[in-house]
Short mmCIF file of C-alpha atoms and ligand atoms in Angstrom, two decimals:
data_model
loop_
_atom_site.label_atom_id
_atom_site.label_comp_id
_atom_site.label_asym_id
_atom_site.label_seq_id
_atom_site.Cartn_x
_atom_site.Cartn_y
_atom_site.Cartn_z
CA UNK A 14 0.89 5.63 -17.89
CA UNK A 15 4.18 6.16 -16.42
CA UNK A 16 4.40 6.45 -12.57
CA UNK A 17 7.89 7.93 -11.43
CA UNK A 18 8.78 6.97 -7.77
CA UNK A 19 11.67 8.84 -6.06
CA UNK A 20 13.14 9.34 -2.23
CA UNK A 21 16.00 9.24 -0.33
CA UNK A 22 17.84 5.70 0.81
CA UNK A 23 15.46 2.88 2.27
CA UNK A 24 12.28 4.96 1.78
CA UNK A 25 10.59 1.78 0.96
CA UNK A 26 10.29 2.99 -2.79
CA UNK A 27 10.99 -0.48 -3.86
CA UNK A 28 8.56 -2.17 -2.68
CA UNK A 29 5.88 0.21 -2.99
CA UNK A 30 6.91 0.43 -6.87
CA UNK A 31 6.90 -2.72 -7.04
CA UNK A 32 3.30 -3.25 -5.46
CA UNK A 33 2.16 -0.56 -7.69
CA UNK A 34 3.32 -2.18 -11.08
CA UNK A 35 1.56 -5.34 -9.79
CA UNK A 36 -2.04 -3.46 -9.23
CA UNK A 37 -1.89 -1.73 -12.52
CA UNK A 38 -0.26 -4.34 -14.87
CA UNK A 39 2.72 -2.04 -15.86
CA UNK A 40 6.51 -3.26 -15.88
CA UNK A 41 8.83 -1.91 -13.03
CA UNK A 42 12.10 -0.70 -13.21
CA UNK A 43 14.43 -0.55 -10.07
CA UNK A 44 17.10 1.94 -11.47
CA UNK A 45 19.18 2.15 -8.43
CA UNK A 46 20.38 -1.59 -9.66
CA UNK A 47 21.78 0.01 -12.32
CA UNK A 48 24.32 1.83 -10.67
CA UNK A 49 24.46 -0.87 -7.84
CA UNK A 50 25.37 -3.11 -10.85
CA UNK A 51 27.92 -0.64 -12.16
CA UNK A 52 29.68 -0.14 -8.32
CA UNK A 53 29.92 -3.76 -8.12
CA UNK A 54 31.37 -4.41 -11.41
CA UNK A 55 33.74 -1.78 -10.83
CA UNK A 56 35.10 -3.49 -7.13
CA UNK A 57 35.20 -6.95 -8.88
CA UNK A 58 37.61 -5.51 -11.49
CA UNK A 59 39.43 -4.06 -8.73
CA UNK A 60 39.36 -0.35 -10.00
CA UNK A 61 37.97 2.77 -7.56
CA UNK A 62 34.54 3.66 -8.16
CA UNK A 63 35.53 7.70 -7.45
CA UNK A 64 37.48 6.82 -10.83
CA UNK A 65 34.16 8.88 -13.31
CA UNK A 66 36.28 7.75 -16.72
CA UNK A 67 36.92 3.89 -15.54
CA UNK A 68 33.22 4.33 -14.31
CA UNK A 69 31.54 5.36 -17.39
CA UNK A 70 33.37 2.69 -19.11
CA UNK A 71 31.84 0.01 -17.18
CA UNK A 72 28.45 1.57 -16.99
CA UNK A 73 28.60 1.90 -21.15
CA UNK A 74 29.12 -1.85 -21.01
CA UNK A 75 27.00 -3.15 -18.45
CA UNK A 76 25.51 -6.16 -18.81
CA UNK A 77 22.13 -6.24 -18.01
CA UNK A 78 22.22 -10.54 -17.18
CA UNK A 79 24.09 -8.41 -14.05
CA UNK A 80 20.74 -6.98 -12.46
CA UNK A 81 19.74 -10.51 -11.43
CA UNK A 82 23.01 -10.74 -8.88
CA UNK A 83 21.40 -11.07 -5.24
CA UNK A 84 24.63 -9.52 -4.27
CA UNK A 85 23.53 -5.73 -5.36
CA UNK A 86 20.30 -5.72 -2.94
CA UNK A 87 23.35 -5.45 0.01
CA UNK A 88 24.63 -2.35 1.69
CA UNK A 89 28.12 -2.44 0.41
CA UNK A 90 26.89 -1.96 -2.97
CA UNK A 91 24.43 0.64 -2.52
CA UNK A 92 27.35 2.57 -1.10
CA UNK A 93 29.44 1.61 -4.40
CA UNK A 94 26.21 2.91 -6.61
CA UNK A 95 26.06 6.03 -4.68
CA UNK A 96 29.46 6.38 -5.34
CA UNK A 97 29.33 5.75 -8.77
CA UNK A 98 26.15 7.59 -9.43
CA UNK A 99 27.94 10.86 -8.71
CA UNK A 100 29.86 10.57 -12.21
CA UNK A 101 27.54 12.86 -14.78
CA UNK A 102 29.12 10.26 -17.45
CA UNK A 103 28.24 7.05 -15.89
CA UNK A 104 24.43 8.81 -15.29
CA UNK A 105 24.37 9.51 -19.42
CA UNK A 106 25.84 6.10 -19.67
CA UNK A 107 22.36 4.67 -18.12
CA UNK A 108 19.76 6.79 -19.45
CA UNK A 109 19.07 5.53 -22.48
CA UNK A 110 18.28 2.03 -20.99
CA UNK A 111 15.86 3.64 -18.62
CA UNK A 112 13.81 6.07 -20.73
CA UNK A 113 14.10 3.22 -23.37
CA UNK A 114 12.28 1.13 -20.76
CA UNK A 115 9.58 4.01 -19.63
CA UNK A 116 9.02 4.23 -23.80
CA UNK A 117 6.97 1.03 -24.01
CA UNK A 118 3.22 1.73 -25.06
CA UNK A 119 1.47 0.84 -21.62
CA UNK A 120 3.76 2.80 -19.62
CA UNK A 121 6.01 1.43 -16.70
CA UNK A 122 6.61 2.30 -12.90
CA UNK A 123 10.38 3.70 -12.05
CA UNK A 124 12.25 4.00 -9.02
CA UNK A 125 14.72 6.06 -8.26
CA UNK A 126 16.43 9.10 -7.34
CA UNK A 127 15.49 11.44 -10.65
CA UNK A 128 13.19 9.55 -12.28
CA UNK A 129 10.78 13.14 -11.87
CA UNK A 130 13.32 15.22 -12.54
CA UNK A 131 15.36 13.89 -15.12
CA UNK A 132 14.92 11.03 -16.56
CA UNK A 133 10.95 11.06 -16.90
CA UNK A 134 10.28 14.66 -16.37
CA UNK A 135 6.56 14.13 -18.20
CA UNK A 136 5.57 11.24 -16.29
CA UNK A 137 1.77 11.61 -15.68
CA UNK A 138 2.14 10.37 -11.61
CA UNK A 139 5.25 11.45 -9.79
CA UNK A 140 5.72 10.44 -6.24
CA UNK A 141 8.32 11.29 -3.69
CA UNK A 142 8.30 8.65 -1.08
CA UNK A 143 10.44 9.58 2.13
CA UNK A 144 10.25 9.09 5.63
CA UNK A 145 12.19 10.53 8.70
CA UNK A 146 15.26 8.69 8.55
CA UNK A 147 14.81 7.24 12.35
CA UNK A 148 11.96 5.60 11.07
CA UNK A 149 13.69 4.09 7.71
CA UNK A 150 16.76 3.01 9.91
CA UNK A 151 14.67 1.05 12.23
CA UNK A 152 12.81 -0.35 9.27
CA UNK A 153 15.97 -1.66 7.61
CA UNK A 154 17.71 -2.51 10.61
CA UNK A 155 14.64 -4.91 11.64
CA UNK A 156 14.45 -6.41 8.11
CA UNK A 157 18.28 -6.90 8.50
CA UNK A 158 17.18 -9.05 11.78
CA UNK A 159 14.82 -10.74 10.28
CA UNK A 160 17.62 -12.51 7.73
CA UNK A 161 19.31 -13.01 11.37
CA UNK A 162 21.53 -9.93 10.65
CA UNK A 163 22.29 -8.10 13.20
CA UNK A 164 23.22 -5.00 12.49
CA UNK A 165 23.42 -2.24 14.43
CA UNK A 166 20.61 0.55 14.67
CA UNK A 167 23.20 3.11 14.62
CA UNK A 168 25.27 2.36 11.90
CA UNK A 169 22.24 1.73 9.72
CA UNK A 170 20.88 5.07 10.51
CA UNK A 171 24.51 6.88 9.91
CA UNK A 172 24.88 5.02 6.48
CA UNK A 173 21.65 6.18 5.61
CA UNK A 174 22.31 9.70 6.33
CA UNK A 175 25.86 9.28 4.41
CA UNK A 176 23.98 8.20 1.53
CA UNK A 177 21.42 10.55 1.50
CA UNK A 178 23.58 13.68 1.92
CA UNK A 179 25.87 12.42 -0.92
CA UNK A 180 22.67 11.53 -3.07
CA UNK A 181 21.59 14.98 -2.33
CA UNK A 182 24.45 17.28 -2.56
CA UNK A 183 25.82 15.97 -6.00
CA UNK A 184 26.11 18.17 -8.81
CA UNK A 185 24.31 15.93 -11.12
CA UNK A 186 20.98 15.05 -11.14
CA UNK A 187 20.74 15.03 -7.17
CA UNK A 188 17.93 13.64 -5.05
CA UNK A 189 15.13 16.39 -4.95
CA UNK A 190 11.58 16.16 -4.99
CA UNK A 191 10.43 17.47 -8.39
CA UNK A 192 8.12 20.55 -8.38
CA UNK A 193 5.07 18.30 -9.69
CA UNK A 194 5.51 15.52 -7.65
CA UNK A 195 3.17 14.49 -4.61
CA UNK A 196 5.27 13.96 -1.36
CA UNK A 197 4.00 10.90 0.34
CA UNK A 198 5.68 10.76 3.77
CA UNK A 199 5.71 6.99 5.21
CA UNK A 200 7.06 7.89 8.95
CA UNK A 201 3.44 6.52 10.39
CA UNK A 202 2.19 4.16 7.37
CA UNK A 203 2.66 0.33 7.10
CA UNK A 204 3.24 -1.10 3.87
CA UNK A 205 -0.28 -1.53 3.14
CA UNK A 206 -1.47 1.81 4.15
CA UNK A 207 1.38 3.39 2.01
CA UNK A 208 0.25 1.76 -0.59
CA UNK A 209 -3.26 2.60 -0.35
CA UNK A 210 -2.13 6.12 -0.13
CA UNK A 211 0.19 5.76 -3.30
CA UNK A 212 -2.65 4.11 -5.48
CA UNK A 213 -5.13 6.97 -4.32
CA UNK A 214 -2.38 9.65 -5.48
CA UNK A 215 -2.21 7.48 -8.65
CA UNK A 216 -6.18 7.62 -9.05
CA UNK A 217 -6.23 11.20 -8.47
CA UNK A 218 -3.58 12.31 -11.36
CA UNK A 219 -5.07 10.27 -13.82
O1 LIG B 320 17.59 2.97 -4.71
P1 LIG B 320 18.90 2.35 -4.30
O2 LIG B 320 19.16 2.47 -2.84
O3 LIG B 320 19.03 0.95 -4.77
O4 LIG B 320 20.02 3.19 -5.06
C1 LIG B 320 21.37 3.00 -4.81
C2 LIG B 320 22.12 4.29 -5.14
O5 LIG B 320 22.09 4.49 -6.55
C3 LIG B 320 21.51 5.56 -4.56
O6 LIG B 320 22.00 5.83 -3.24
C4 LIG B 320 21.92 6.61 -5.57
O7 LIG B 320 23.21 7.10 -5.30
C5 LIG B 320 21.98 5.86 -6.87
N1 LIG B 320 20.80 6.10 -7.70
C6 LIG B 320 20.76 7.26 -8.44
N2 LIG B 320 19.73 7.50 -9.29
C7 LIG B 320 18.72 6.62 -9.41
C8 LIG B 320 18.71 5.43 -8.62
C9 LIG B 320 19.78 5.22 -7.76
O8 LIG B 320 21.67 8.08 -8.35
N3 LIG B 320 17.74 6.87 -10.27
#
């Protein structure tokens, strides 16, 4: 079974993915680390991640030892991948990694921004998780707090929106919900309740 999870910036996809995998004993993949890992590799070297040829070079050789850096779960570098993830190159660069990963014979959970639409267009569950983004920017900015990282609210929510329209309006594979996929909106849901919700969409496609 392959369960494709997609939605805009800080929908909580992760973790709900993540939570998923766990219940049904299927691997997870968290492909926006991928071209996290590609952005930061790319400022490291010291070349501009708007560059798509010196991009696609560095996605064709990324390591993947590089997904374990606790660096790429920051905001810098999820502004670096959605930089990077504009490049149709540096997307071909990663696919066959992911669909090599959905290939394995009990299936696998992916997260993403066209894991329904592109990269696992048969998956048998597709889910787009969202949420308003007033309600995802409070979210994030709290978990920020909680590290004792103050942030503010507003600059959260305008990063968020920056990302999203970017993610969005690319040429190349943008953020959509695919035509197949169940929209599970998390505006009024707590973690457990959105997964309950996710695991009864599950239950019911399969
Ligand atoms: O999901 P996450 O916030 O970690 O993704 C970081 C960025 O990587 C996204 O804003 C998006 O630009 C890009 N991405 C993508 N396609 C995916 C996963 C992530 O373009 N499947």
């Amino acid at each position: 079974m392959i369960i494709a999870i997609d939605g805009p910036a800080a929908a909580g996809k992760g973790t709900l993915a993540e939570r998923l995998a766990a219940h049904y004993g299927l691997a997870y993949l968290d492909t926006g680390l991928l071209y996290r890992a590609v952005g930061r590799a790319m400022a490291e070297a010291g070349l501009d991640p708007d560059d798509a040829a010196a991009a696609a070079r560095v996605a064709a050789a990324l390591d993947p030892a590089r997904l374990a850096d606790p660096h790429l779960r920051g905001r810098e570098a999820g502004e670096l991948a959605s930089r990077v993830a504009v490049h149709p190159a540096v997307r071909a660069a990663l696919l066959d990694l992911q669909r090599g990963f959905a290939r394995r014979p009990e299936g696998a959970v992916l997260d993403g921004r066209d894991i329904g639409t592109a990269i696992c267009p048969d998956a048998d569950v597709k889910i787009f998780v969202t949420a308003a983004p007033e309600v995802r920017a409070r979210r994030r900015t709290d978990e920020l707090a909680a590290k004792g990282r103050d942030v503010p609210y507003e600059r959260i929510l305008a990063e968020i929106l920056e990302r999203d329209a970017r993610d969005s309006g690319r040429a190349s594979a943008p953020l959509r919900r695919a035509e197949d996929a169940v929209l599970l909106d998390t505006s009024a849901l707590d973690r457990e309740a959105a997964l309950a919700a996710a695991i009864a969409i599950v239950e019911a496609a399969r």
